[in-house]
PDB file of C-alpha atoms and ligand atoms in Angstrom:
ATOM      1  CA  MET A 245      -3.743  41.253 -54.210  1.00 50.00           C
ATOM      2  CA  LYS A 246      -2.189  39.583 -57.242  1.00 51.00           C
ATOM      3  CA  SER A 247      -4.566  38.373 -59.990  1.00 52.00           C
ATOM      4  CA  GLY A 248      -5.091  34.548 -60.284  1.00 53.00           C
ATOM      5  CA  ARG A 249      -2.693  34.178 -63.143  1.00 57.00           C
ATOM      6  CA  GLU A 250       0.292  35.967 -61.573  1.00 72.00           C
ATOM      7  CA  LYS A 251       2.576  33.813 -59.592  1.00 85.00           C
ATOM      8  CA  ARG A 252       3.550  34.854 -56.054  1.00 96.00           C
ATOM      9  CA  VAL A 253       7.309  34.694 -55.894  1.00 98.00           C
ATOM     10  CA  ALA A 254       9.464  35.112 -52.749  1.00 98.00           C
ATOM     11  CA  VAL A 255      13.172  35.280 -52.275  1.00 98.00           C
ATOM     12  CA  PHE A 256      14.616  33.314 -49.288  1.00 98.00           C
ATOM     13  CA  PRO A 257      18.094  34.896 -48.889  1.00 98.00           C
ATOM     14  CA  GLY A 258      20.986  33.732 -46.683  1.00 97.00           C
ATOM     15  CA  SER A 259      24.405  32.359 -46.582  1.00 96.00           C
ATOM     16  CA  PHE A 260      23.271  28.725 -46.576  1.00 98.00           C
ATOM     17  CA  ASP A 261      26.819  27.617 -45.625  1.00 97.00           C
ATOM     18  CA  PRO A 262      25.552  24.919 -45.638  1.00 97.00           C
ATOM     19  CA  MET A 263      21.853  24.388 -45.856  1.00 97.00           C
ATOM     20  CA  THR A 264      20.440  22.958 -42.600  1.00 98.00           C
ATOM     21  CA  ASN A 265      17.104  21.262 -41.728  1.00 97.00           C
ATOM     22  CA  GLY A 266      16.144  24.667 -40.126  1.00 96.00           C
ATOM     23  CA  HIS A 267      16.452  26.280 -43.534  1.00 97.00           C
ATOM     24  CA  LEU A 268      14.559  23.439 -45.173  1.00 97.00           C
ATOM     25  CA  ASP A 269      11.740  23.778 -42.725  1.00 97.00           C
ATOM     26  CA  ILE A 270      11.331  27.493 -43.468  1.00 97.00           C
ATOM     27  CA  LEU A 271      11.548  26.785 -47.171  1.00 98.00           C
ATOM     28  CA  GLU A 272       8.861  24.129 -47.056  1.00 97.00           C
ATOM     29  CA  ARG A 273       6.542  26.318 -45.014  1.00 97.00           C
ATOM     30  CA  SER A 274       7.090  29.266 -47.315  1.00 98.00           C
ATOM     31  CA  LEU A 275       5.977  27.072 -50.287  1.00 97.00           C
ATOM     32  CA  GLU A 276       2.554  26.929 -48.610  1.00 96.00           C
ATOM     33  CA  ILE A 277       2.288  30.657 -49.032  1.00 96.00           C
ATOM     34  CA  PHE A 278       4.198  31.278 -52.278  1.00 97.00           C
ATOM     35  CA  ASP A 279       4.050  29.687 -55.737  1.00 97.00           C
ATOM     36  CA  ARG A 280       7.748  29.823 -56.168  1.00 97.00           C
ATOM     37  CA  VAL A 281      10.539  30.436 -53.751  1.00 98.00           C
ATOM     38  CA  ILE A 282      14.047  31.408 -54.821  1.00 98.00           C
ATOM     39  CA  VAL A 283      16.642  30.266 -52.314  1.00 98.00           C
ATOM     40  CA  ALA A 284      19.315  32.971 -52.954  1.00 98.00           C
ATOM     41  CA  ILE A 285      22.864  32.767 -51.619  1.00 98.00           C
ATOM     42  CA  ALA A 286      24.051  36.309 -50.782  1.00 96.00           C
ATOM     43  CA  PHE A 287      27.766  36.549 -51.325  1.00 93.00           C
ATOM     44  CA  ASN A 288      30.477  39.124 -51.411  1.00 88.00           C
ATOM     45  CA  ALA A 289      33.237  38.093 -53.749  1.00 81.00           C
ATOM     46  CA  ALA A 290      35.698  40.465 -51.947  1.00 79.00           C
ATOM     47  CA  LYS A 291      35.227  38.979 -48.498  1.00 77.00           C
ATOM     48  CA  ASP A 292      33.443  35.654 -48.589  1.00 77.00           C
ATOM     49  CA  SER A 293      34.574  33.704 -45.601  1.00 88.00           C
ATOM     50  CA  ALA A 294      32.270  30.735 -46.219  1.00 94.00           C
ATOM     51  CA  LEU A 295      33.357  27.105 -45.724  1.00 95.00           C
ATOM     52  CA  PHE A 296      31.648  26.008 -48.993  1.00 96.00           C
ATOM     53  CA  SER A 297      32.033  27.830 -52.341  1.00 95.00           C
ATOM     54  CA  VAL A 298      28.969  29.393 -53.919  1.00 96.00           C
ATOM     55  CA  ASP A 299      28.861  26.514 -56.423  1.00 97.00           C
ATOM     56  CA  GLU A 300      29.042  23.882 -53.739  1.00 97.00           C
ATOM     57  CA  ARG A 301      26.324  25.565 -51.832  1.00 98.00           C
ATOM     58  CA  LEU A 302      24.093  25.821 -54.950  1.00 98.00           C
ATOM     59  CA  GLU A 303      24.646  22.209 -55.634  1.00 97.00           C
ATOM     60  CA  MET A 304      23.606  21.147 -52.121  1.00 97.00           C
ATOM     61  CA  ILE A 305      20.542  23.326 -52.190  1.00 98.00           C
ATOM     62  CA  ARG A 306      19.531  21.642 -55.538  1.00 97.00           C
ATOM     63  CA  GLU A 307      20.287  18.175 -54.127  1.00 96.00           C
ATOM     64  CA  VAL A 308      18.051  18.581 -51.026  1.00 96.00           C
ATOM     65  CA  THR A 309      15.169  20.558 -52.533  1.00 95.00           C
ATOM     66  CA  ARG A 310      13.368  18.541 -55.159  1.00 86.00           C
ATOM     67  CA  SER A 311      10.340  20.769 -55.661  1.00 92.00           C
ATOM     68  CA  PRO A 312       9.978  22.311 -59.173  1.00 95.00           C
ATOM     69  CA  ARG A 313       8.687  25.388 -57.286  1.00 97.00           C
ATOM     70  CA  VAL A 314      12.104  25.943 -55.664  1.00 98.00           C
ATOM     71  CA  VAL A 315      14.916  27.774 -57.505  1.00 97.00           C
ATOM     72  CA  ALA A 316      18.547  27.980 -56.288  1.00 98.00           C
ATOM     73  CA  ASP A 317      20.480  31.066 -57.160  1.00 98.00           C
ATOM     74  CA  ALA A 318      23.204  33.410 -55.914  1.00 98.00           C
ATOM     75  CA  PHE A 319      23.578  37.145 -55.951  1.00 97.00           C
ATOM     76  CA  SER A 320      25.842  39.930 -54.687  1.00 96.00           C
ATOM     77  CA  GLY A 321      24.830  43.511 -54.088  1.00 95.00           C
ATOM     78  CA  LEU A 322      21.625  44.811 -52.649  1.00 97.00           C
ATOM     79  CA  LEU A 323      18.964  42.328 -51.822  1.00 98.00           C
ATOM     80  CA  VAL A 324      16.114  44.570 -52.810  1.00 98.00           C
ATOM     81  CA  ASP A 325      17.659  45.024 -56.214  1.00 98.00           C
ATOM     82  CA  TYR A 326      17.935  41.245 -56.629  1.00 98.00           C
ATOM     83  CA  VAL A 327      14.293  40.810 -55.452  1.00 98.00           C
ATOM     84  CA  GLU A 328      13.160  43.297 -58.052  1.00 97.00           C
ATOM     85  CA  ARG A 329      15.220  41.671 -60.806  1.00 97.00           C
ATOM     86  CA  SER A 330      13.680  38.282 -59.868  1.00 97.00           C
ATOM     87  CA  LYS A 331      10.121  39.730 -60.156  1.00 96.00           C
ATOM     88  CA  ALA A 332       9.541  38.571 -56.562  1.00 98.00           C
ATOM     89  CA  SER A 333       7.194  40.449 -54.222  1.00 96.00           C
ATOM     90  CA  ALA A 334       8.509  39.304 -50.795  1.00 98.00           C
ATOM     91  CA  ILE A 335      11.504  38.339 -48.767  1.00 98.00           C
ATOM     92  CA  VAL A 336      11.241  35.348 -46.544  1.00 98.00           C
ATOM     93  CA  ARG A 337      13.288  35.089 -43.360  1.00 97.00           C
ATOM     94  CA  GLY A 338      13.362  32.645 -40.456  1.00 95.00           C
ATOM     95  CA  LEU A 339      13.221  33.801 -36.934  1.00 93.00           C
ATOM     96  CA  ARG A 340      14.834  31.759 -34.111  1.00 90.00           C
ATOM     97  CA  ALA A 341      15.546  33.164 -30.711  1.00 78.00           C
ATOM     98  CA  VAL A 342      14.874  36.726 -29.711  1.00 77.00           C
ATOM     99  CA  ALA A 343      18.442  37.362 -30.585  1.00 76.00           C
ATOM    100  CA  ASP A 344      17.596  37.155 -34.288  1.00 83.00           C
ATOM    101  CA  PHE A 345      14.887  39.747 -33.994  1.00 88.00           C
ATOM    102  CA  GLU A 346      16.775  42.983 -33.593  1.00 90.00           C
ATOM    103  CA  TYR A 347      19.007  42.460 -36.617  1.00 91.00           C
ATOM    104  CA  GLU A 348      16.104  41.065 -38.692  1.00 93.00           C
ATOM    105  CA  PHE A 349      13.900  43.971 -37.701  1.00 94.00           C
ATOM    106  CA  GLN A 350      16.530  46.505 -38.769  1.00 95.00           C
ATOM    107  CA  MET A 351      17.143  44.770 -42.073  1.00 96.00           C
ATOM    108  CA  ALA A 352      13.419  44.600 -42.839  1.00 97.00           C
ATOM    109  CA  MET A 353      12.947  48.311 -42.042  1.00 97.00           C
ATOM    110  CA  MET A 354      15.891  49.285 -44.186  1.00 97.00           C
ATOM    111  CA  ASN A 355      14.673  47.170 -47.024  1.00 97.00           C
ATOM    112  CA  ARG A 356      11.224  48.662 -46.718  1.00 97.00           C
ATOM    113  CA  HIS A 357      12.815  52.165 -46.725  1.00 98.00           C
ATOM    114  CA  LEU A 358      14.651  51.234 -49.973  1.00 97.00           C
ATOM    115  CA  ARG A 359      11.699  49.476 -51.612  1.00 97.00           C
ATOM    116  CA  PRO A 360       8.364  50.012 -49.825  1.00 97.00           C
ATOM    117  CA  ARG A 361       6.523  47.522 -52.106  1.00 96.00           C
ATOM    118  CA  ILE A 362       8.646  44.616 -51.150  1.00 97.00           C
ATOM    119  CA  GLU A 363       7.272  42.876 -47.982  1.00 97.00           C
ATOM    120  CA  THR A 364       9.456  40.906 -45.530  1.00 97.00           C
ATOM    121  CA  ILE A 365       7.677  37.827 -44.260  1.00 97.00           C
ATOM    122  CA  PHE A 366       9.023  36.219 -41.067  1.00 96.00           C
ATOM    123  CA  ILE A 367       8.397  32.545 -40.318  1.00 96.00           C
ATOM    124  CA  MET A 368       9.056  31.311 -36.786  1.00 94.00           C
ATOM    125  CA  ALA A 369      11.518  28.428 -36.509  1.00 92.00           C
ATOM    126  CA  SER A 370      10.009  25.139 -35.521  1.00 93.00           C
ATOM    127  CA  GLU A 371      10.807  23.873 -32.026  1.00 92.00           C
ATOM    128  CA  ALA A 372      12.926  21.116 -33.527  1.00 92.00           C
ATOM    129  CA  HIS A 373      15.183  23.591 -35.287  1.00 92.00           C
ATOM    130  CA  PHE A 374      15.236  26.441 -32.831  1.00 91.00           C
ATOM    131  CA  TYR A 375      18.919  25.918 -31.988  1.00 90.00           C
ATOM    132  CA  THR A 376      20.138  24.881 -35.466  1.00 94.00           C
ATOM    133  CA  SER A 377      22.388  27.399 -37.278  1.00 94.00           C
ATOM    134  CA  SER A 378      24.921  26.835 -40.018  1.00 96.00           C
ATOM    135  CA  ARG A 379      27.606  28.344 -37.778  1.00 95.00           C
ATOM    136  CA  LEU A 380      26.944  25.874 -34.905  1.00 95.00           C
ATOM    137  CA  VAL A 381      26.605  22.908 -37.208  1.00 97.00           C
ATOM    138  CA  LYS A 382      30.058  23.754 -38.727  1.00 97.00           C
ATOM    139  CA  GLU A 383      31.535  24.137 -35.227  1.00 96.00           C
ATOM    140  CA  VAL A 384      30.174  20.867 -33.992  1.00 97.00           C
ATOM    141  CA  ALA A 385      31.305  18.990 -37.144  1.00 97.00           C
ATOM    142  CA  THR A 386      34.752  20.540 -36.936  1.00 95.00           C
ATOM    143  CA  LEU A 387      35.055  19.369 -33.295  1.00 95.00           C
ATOM    144  CA  GLY A 388      34.042  15.841 -34.257  1.00 94.00           C
ATOM    145  CA  GLY A 389      30.408  16.003 -33.043  1.00 96.00           C
ATOM    146  CA  ASP A 390      27.486  14.304 -34.689  1.00 96.00           C
ATOM    147  CA  VAL A 391      25.299  16.531 -36.780  1.00 97.00           C
ATOM    148  CA  THR A 392      22.833  13.866 -37.848  1.00 97.00           C
ATOM    149  CA  GLY A 393      19.305  15.276 -37.922  1.00 96.00           C
ATOM    150  CA  LEU A 394      20.493  18.880 -38.018  1.00 97.00           C
ATOM    151  CA  VAL A 395      21.333  18.879 -41.763  1.00 98.00           C
ATOM    152  CA  PRO A 396      20.143  16.618 -44.627  1.00 97.00           C
ATOM    153  CA  GLU A 397      22.199  13.466 -44.923  1.00 97.00           C
ATOM    154  CA  ARG A 398      23.857  14.578 -48.217  1.00 97.00           C
ATOM    155  CA  VAL A 399      24.950  17.742 -46.594  1.00 98.00           C
ATOM    156  CA  ARG A 400      26.230  15.895 -43.545  1.00 98.00           C
ATOM    157  CA  ARG A 401      28.538  13.709 -45.708  1.00 97.00           C
ATOM    158  CA  LYS A 402      29.838  16.748 -47.632  1.00 97.00           C
ATOM    159  CA  LEU A 403      30.363  18.672 -44.414  1.00 97.00           C
ATOM    160  CA  LEU A 404      32.387  15.718 -42.918  1.00 96.00           C
ATOM    161  CA  ARG A 405      34.500  15.580 -46.122  1.00 96.00           C
ATOM    162  CA  LYS A 406      35.069  19.333 -46.139  1.00 96.00           C
ATOM    163  CA  VAL A 407      36.064  19.408 -42.439  1.00 93.00           C
ATOM    164  CA  THR A 408      38.479  16.500 -42.925  1.00 91.00           C
ATOM    165  CA  GLU A 409      40.001  18.173 -45.980  1.00 90.00           C
ATOM    166  CA  LYS A 410      40.445  21.403 -44.000  1.00 85.00           C
ATOM    167  CA  LYS A 411      42.176  19.666 -41.094  1.00 82.00           C
ATOM    168  CA  ALA A 412      44.499  17.875 -43.468  1.00 84.00           C
ATOM    169  CA  ARG A 413      45.719  21.269 -44.993  1.00 79.00           C
TER     170      ARG A 413
HETATM  171  P1  LIG B 260      22.395  34.610 -42.414  1.00 85.87           P
HETATM  172  O1  LIG B 260      23.810  34.439 -42.746  1.00 85.87           O
HETATM  173  O2  LIG B 260      21.767  35.835 -42.926  1.00 85.87           O
HETATM  174  O3  LIG B 260      22.073  34.300 -40.988  1.00 85.87           O
HETATM  175  P2  LIG B 260      21.531  32.037 -42.950  1.00 85.87           P
HETATM  176  O4  LIG B 260      21.975  31.213 -44.121  1.00 85.87           O
HETATM  177  O5  LIG B 260      22.139  31.711 -41.654  1.00 85.87           O
HETATM  178  O6  LIG B 260      21.690  33.500 -43.281  1.00 85.87           O
HETATM  179  O7  LIG B 260      19.999  31.953 -42.884  1.00 85.87           O
HETATM  180  C1  LIG B 260      19.116  32.344 -43.757  1.00 85.87           C
HETATM  181  C2  LIG B 260      17.717  32.547 -43.164  1.00 85.87           C
HETATM  182  O8  LIG B 260      17.385  31.269 -42.558  1.00 85.87           O
HETATM  183  C3  LIG B 260      17.766  33.610 -42.027  1.00 85.87           C
HETATM  184  O9  LIG B 260      16.504  34.239 -42.099  1.00 85.87           O
HETATM  185  C4  LIG B 260      17.805  32.697 -40.769  1.00 85.87           C
HETATM  186  O10 LIG B 260      17.187  33.390 -39.743  1.00 85.87           O
HETATM  187  C5  LIG B 260      17.042  31.566 -41.183  1.00 85.87           C
HETATM  188  N1  LIG B 260      17.376  30.343 -40.415  1.00 85.87           N
HETATM  189  C6  LIG B 260      18.585  29.772 -40.310  1.00 85.87           C
HETATM  190  N2  LIG B 260      18.523  28.733 -39.484  1.00 85.87           N
HETATM  191  C7  LIG B 260      17.230  28.590 -39.091  1.00 85.87           C
HETATM  192  C8  LIG B 260      16.414  27.615 -38.233  1.00 85.87           C
HETATM  193  N3  LIG B 260      17.135  26.707 -37.595  1.00 85.87           N
HETATM  194  N4  LIG B 260      15.216  27.869 -38.102  1.00 85.87           N
HETATM  195  C9  LIG B 260      14.591  28.868 -38.665  1.00 85.87           C
HETATM  196  N5  LIG B 260      15.186  29.784 -39.505  1.00 85.87           N
HETATM  197  C10 LIG B 260      16.499  29.626 -39.720  1.00 85.87           C
END
């Protein structure tokens, strides 16, 4: 156990391309467990196929998360190295369908192999967000579908702008 004065810090890693209400739900619930949560965009400069740039994603995270206990950041390289550098003790991941489980389980085991002291905490998706993923939200928006309620309103507007820009190219 950490002493009373030490803060419990967790890293919530992902692509967040863009941040959805499913991500926000996991974030809010992780703030009940941790004092500070770092929402960390994992990117690979050599092959980042994201729709939004890292800066755009950081800005969206900052716009929709108002708690002083949330930090938005980006990193490349090994997650466990980043967690260590951030002085965090845990990794938070959201679990949706069973389909998420195998990949998440493998990742958690590998991360434990690399750094046994870093714990991975899984938070089950809420029923309302069970089917929400950044990939599907982008697909629906690209095809002209309504993504209201799946992403925060600010994200929805930026997504529509981005999709329109992309089509015009
Ligand atoms: P990745 O590219 O690794 O899937 P994402 O940005 O999609 O990263 O997601 C980051 C984390 O948020 C992952 O742990 C993912 O399972 C979780 N997540 C994404 N969408 C939801 C949702 N609707 N409900 C719960 N967890 C979610």
